[in-house]
Amino acid sequence: MTIPLNFISRYAIPLVVATVFLGDVNIPQQINIFDKTQRLSDEILSKARGEGAGPPESFDYIIVGGGAAGAILVNKLSASGANRVLLLEAGGDPNPIFDVPNAQRYFWESEINWDYTTVKQERACGRLDGYCDWPRGKALGGSTAVNGLLYNRCKPKDYDAWANFTGDQSWSWANIKETFNSIEDYHGFYEETNGTNHGLNGEMYVGTLDYLPGIEVFEEALKEKGIPTGDLNGGEEFTSGFTKIDHNIKDGLRWGTYQAFLQPILDRPNLVIYRYAYAIRVETVSDDNGTHRAVGVTYERHGEIRTALAQKEVIISGGVVESPKILMLSGIGPKEDLDKLNITTIADLPVGKYLQEHPGVDIVGSSGGFFLNTTFGRDLSSPEAILQFIQNGTGPRSGFAFYGGGYAPQIMRGYLSSSQNEDKEWPDVHIYIRERYSPPPNETEEIYFAVDAIRPKSFGSIKLASSDHKDKPIIDPNFFGDLDDIEIMVDVIETMMDVFMNSTTYKKYGIQQLDLYEPCQAQEFLSRDYYRCMVQERATPYFHPTSTCRMGPNSTVAVLDSKLRVFGVNNLRVIDASSMPFIPSGNTNMPSMLIGARGAEIILAEQ
């Protein structure tokens, strides 16, 4: 057996150190004494100096969080060499084992997971007694270091809605699609016909998977039912139907924002990265006009509490949970809630109040999905499959793991509309099609689908549990607080059941109806009440949370203005998925990168 050299460098060596997080890169730090004309308290300066008597740590920009948006900000703001940039990251380097997409299943029990849990939900996560897992990546690259790597720009009208809500048309699809293009290197399924719909030569690689068992059969069934297929990431030209799935996978391995934006620039002399640095709060001073100004960040690292100072701006990119937490610990949030925790309010803003998330559900019976009398899949544990992945990064081992530790590759995804949706160019339900193969001695081929409500009417919240930065916040997604969200999902479940059970295409392969899902046995099998029960029993977060520090027209309904600046606090921005006015119609990986790239454009244009 011949093993190529690129495998040794990108795969074999990382596996040797898979359980060890890398230490700090020794990056020279440029220290500058902070402008003494800025009125800082003795307490802030003391923490900035530390125990020694030397000058305080001072930078032009301090960025808290190196995830999907933060990594891009670090890259762009430090690119010219003119700005001194500090990145505070709560995690370390990403564990190299997660470079292998199929290894993602091990994330849940790893130290890279923030390991959040929601409060008990009345109508979701029934299999977990109502308490939903809420995983978030804690490492350079953030959740892009551990996610499913699915490439999804969401829908043009998502961004038009952002523009209309904020009153700033620079966020419209027509104005942001070039920002998307600027960070992409697209080599997906639609590369030959993409025209101006995708970017080339950007940092973020987009590629294909070769292992898509049974995709031709599903495409035939869609054609029979009159459901179109095409490039759902192509913009306004094709907005509803199904698409082949592109991924942020390069040469068989993960390509997140660490690989794309951080790893290539670790030796920049004007960039300092503090790993394992937990931001506690933003330090502010009062200005004469009654507003406040951010001047630095207090953080804990290796048991020591220090403060770094920012001459230009502090940028919070901690994500949908940590960003509102940091703001509220800094006195920026709902005064009523902060008063209860004896935190002095410096800006009364609706931080944490507009949490949105996609509730999703796998449609299966108690023993699985639909079963076929043929097999399309392959055994991912066979020596042939392992060798194929080692040699060229393809085959069954090259994809993302699903279904309770098993492997059910996504073969297509789609957008369809419920009966409640009046704008068919802006669908309200997202669908994933998954195929699962079980090898001998009980060889079976199974197919199932999952749906998620992508424009939910329900809003949740994130609140502080206490004034101690070590305490996890209180997360309440309030799933199905608006019962219309359930009906929207049920409509599309019925549509997809028709595709599978009433198409001659699947009947040719002896499709067998999924069996009864036992927790819903009190309802008539396959009735709307049965599907309603299944949604409430099986629905879980799809790990696309947004909007806890959303931008908008004013401080009554938003935390940020359309330039991502915190209302009432100068020199402070929040730039990550929490900034989104509303949750977009799909996976939030690429929209989060858009926020980071667009935020960098805004900041650099103001210099």
JSON list of C-alpha atoms in Angstrom, two decimals, residues 61-78 85-89 139-144 256-258 260-263 265 268 271-273 315-320 323 564 573-579 589-600 603:
[
{"chain": "A", "resi": 61, "resn": "TYR", "atom": "CA", "xyz": [-8.00, 46.57, 18.03]},
{"chain": "A", "resi": 62, "resn": "ILE", "atom": "CA", "xyz": [-8.96, 43.90, 20.53]},
{"chain": "A", "resi": 63, "resn": "ILE", "atom": "CA", "xyz": [-11.09, 41.12, 19.08]},
{"chain": "A", "resi": 64, "resn": "VAL", "atom": "CA", "xyz": [-12.79, 38.71, 21.48]},
{"chain": "A", "resi": 65, "resn": "GLY", "atom": "CA", "xyz": [-13.35, 35.37, 19.79]},
{"chain": "A", "resi": 66, "resn": "GLY", "atom": "CA", "xyz": [-11.69, 33.80, 16.76]},
{"chain": "A", "resi": 67, "resn": "GLY", "atom": "CA", "xyz": [-14.66, 31.96, 15.25]},
{"chain": "A", "resi": 68, "resn": "ALA", "atom": "CA", "xyz": [-16.46, 32.23, 11.93]},
{"chain": "A", "resi": 69, "resn": "ALA", "atom": "CA", "xyz": [-16.59, 36.04, 12.01]},
{"chain": "A", "resi": 70, "resn": "GLY", "atom": "CA", "xyz": [-13.72, 36.79, 14.40]},
{"chain": "A", "resi": 71, "resn": "ALA", "atom": "CA", "xyz": [-11.11, 34.91, 12.39]},
{"chain": "A", "resi": 72, "resn": "ILE", "atom": "CA", "xyz": [-11.92, 36.96, 9.30]},
{"chain": "A", "resi": 73, "resn": "LEU", "atom": "CA", "xyz": [-11.79, 40.20, 11.28]},
{"chain": "A", "resi": 74, "resn": "VAL", "atom": "CA", "xyz": [-8.36, 39.28, 12.65]},
{"chain": "A", "resi": 75, "resn": "ASN", "atom": "CA", "xyz": [-7.11, 38.52, 9.15]},
{"chain": "A", "resi": 76, "resn": "LYS", "atom": "CA", "xyz": [-8.47, 41.64, 7.47]},
{"chain": "A", "resi": 77, "resn": "LEU", "atom": "CA", "xyz": [-7.70, 44.18, 10.22]},
{"chain": "A", "resi": 78, "resn": "SER", "atom": "CA", "xyz": [-4.11, 43.02, 10.58]},
{"chain": "A", "resi": 85, "resn": "VAL", "atom": "CA", "xyz": [-4.38, 43.48, 16.79]},
{"chain": "A", "resi": 86, "resn": "LEU", "atom": "CA", "xyz": [-4.98, 41.29, 19.84]},
{"chain": "A", "resi": 87, "resn": "LEU", "atom": "CA", "xyz": [-7.18, 38.21, 19.58]},
{"chain": "A", "resi": 88, "resn": "LEU", "atom": "CA", "xyz": [-8.53, 36.81, 22.85]},
{"chain": "A", "resi": 89, "resn": "GLU", "atom": "CA", "xyz": [-9.71, 33.23, 22.30]},
{"chain": "A", "resi": 139, "resn": "ALA", "atom": "CA", "xyz": [-11.24, 26.92, 19.73]},
{"chain": "A", "resi": 140, "resn": "LEU", "atom": "CA", "xyz": [-9.64, 29.05, 17.07]},
{"chain": "A", "resi": 141, "resn": "GLY", "atom": "CA", "xyz": [-12.13, 28.78, 14.24]},
{"chain": "A", "resi": 142, "resn": "GLY", "atom": "CA", "xyz": [-15.02, 28.58, 16.71]},
{"chain": "A", "resi": 143, "resn": "SER", "atom": "CA", "xyz": [-17.84, 26.34, 15.55]},
{"chain": "A", "resi": 144, "resn": "THR", "atom": "CA", "xyz": [-16.25, 26.14, 12.08]},
{"chain": "A", "resi": 256, "resn": "GLY", "atom": "CA", "xyz": [-12.84, 26.18, 8.51]},
{"chain": "A", "resi": 257, "resn": "THR", "atom": "CA", "xyz": [-11.90, 29.75, 9.29]},
{"chain": "A", "resi": 258, "resn": "TYR", "atom": "CA", "xyz": [-8.83, 28.61, 11.23]},
{"chain": "A", "resi": 260, "resn": "ALA", "atom": "CA", "xyz": [-8.53, 29.64, 5.79]},
{"chain": "A", "resi": 261, "resn": "PHE", "atom": "CA", "xyz": [-7.94, 32.87, 7.70]},
{"chain": "A", "resi": 262, "resn": "LEU", "atom": "CA", "xyz": [-5.81, 32.30, 10.81]},
{"chain": "A", "resi": 263, "resn": "GLN", "atom": "CA", "xyz": [-3.27, 29.56, 10.20]},
{"chain": "A", "resi": 265, "resn": "ILE", "atom": "CA", "xyz": [-1.06, 34.59, 9.24]},
{"chain": "A", "resi": 268, "resn": "ARG", "atom": "CA", "xyz": [2.34, 38.46, 11.46]},
{"chain": "A", "resi": 271, "resn": "LEU", "atom": "CA", "xyz": [-0.84, 40.17, 15.56]},
{"chain": "A", "resi": 272, "resn": "VAL", "atom": "CA", "xyz": [-0.95, 38.71, 19.06]},
{"chain": "A", "resi": 273, "resn": "ILE", "atom": "CA", "xyz": [-3.14, 35.72, 19.89]},
{"chain": "A", "resi": 315, "resn": "ILE", "atom": "CA", "xyz": [-14.84, 44.07, 18.85]},
{"chain": "A", "resi": 316, "resn": "ILE", "atom": "CA", "xyz": [-16.83, 41.27, 20.46]},
{"chain": "A", "resi": 317, "resn": "SER", "atom": "CA", "xyz": [-17.06, 38.15, 18.28]},
{"chain": "A", "resi": 318, "resn": "GLY", "atom": "CA", "xyz": [-17.76, 35.57, 20.95]},
{"chain": "A", "resi": 319, "resn": "GLY", "atom": "CA", "xyz": [-20.83, 34.11, 19.31]},
{"chain": "A", "resi": 320, "resn": "VAL", "atom": "CA", "xyz": [-24.53, 34.04, 20.09]},
{"chain": "A", "resi": 323, "resn": "SER", "atom": "CA", "xyz": [-21.21, 37.91, 23.12]},
{"chain": "A", "resi": 564, "resn": "LEU", "atom": "CA", "xyz": [-22.44, 46.97, 14.05]},
{"chain": "A", "resi": 573, "resn": "ARG", "atom": "CA", "xyz": [-18.90, 46.66, 18.09]},
{"chain": "A", "resi": 574, "resn": "VAL", "atom": "CA", "xyz": [-20.35, 43.17, 18.05]},
{"chain": "A", "resi": 575, "resn": "ILE", "atom": "CA", "xyz": [-19.59, 41.26, 14.87]},
{"chain": "A", "resi": 576, "resn": "ASP", "atom": "CA", "xyz": [-20.79, 37.66, 14.70]},
{"chain": "A", "resi": 577, "resn": "ALA", "atom": "CA", "xyz": [-24.03, 35.68, 14.28]},
{"chain": "A", "resi": 578, "resn": "SER", "atom": "CA", "xyz": [-25.52, 37.47, 17.28]},
{"chain": "A", "resi": 579, "resn": "SER", "atom": "CA", "xyz": [-25.51, 40.65, 15.14]},
{"chain": "A", "resi": 589, "resn": "ASN", "atom": "CA", "xyz": [-21.78, 29.18, 8.83]},
{"chain": "A", "resi": 590, "resn": "MET", "atom": "CA", "xyz": [-21.44, 31.24, 5.64]},
{"chain": "A", "resi": 591, "resn": "PRO", "atom": "CA", "xyz": [-23.71, 34.10, 6.82]},
{"chain": "A", "resi": 592, "resn": "SER", "atom": "CA", "xyz": [-21.50, 34.40, 9.92]},
{"chain": "A", "resi": 593, "resn": "MET", "atom": "CA", "xyz": [-18.45, 34.67, 7.69]},
{"chain": "A", "resi": 594, "resn": "LEU", "atom": "CA", "xyz": [-20.29, 37.32, 5.69]},
{"chain": "A", "resi": 595, "resn": "ILE", "atom": "CA", "xyz": [-20.86, 39.30, 8.91]},
{"chain": "A", "resi": 596, "resn": "GLY", "atom": "CA", "xyz": [-17.15, 39.12, 9.67]},
{"chain": "A", "resi": 597, "resn": "ALA", "atom": "CA", "xyz": [-16.08, 40.14, 6.16]},
{"chain": "A", "resi": 598, "resn": "ARG", "atom": "CA", "xyz": [-18.66, 42.91, 5.94]},
{"chain": "A", "resi": 599, "resn": "GLY", "atom": "CA", "xyz": [-17.71, 44.16, 9.40]},
{"chain": "A", "resi": 600, "resn": "ALA", "atom": "CA", "xyz": [-14.06, 44.37, 8.34]},
{"chain": "A", "resi": 603, "resn": "ILE", "atom": "CA", "xyz": [-14.19, 49.33, 9.84]}
]
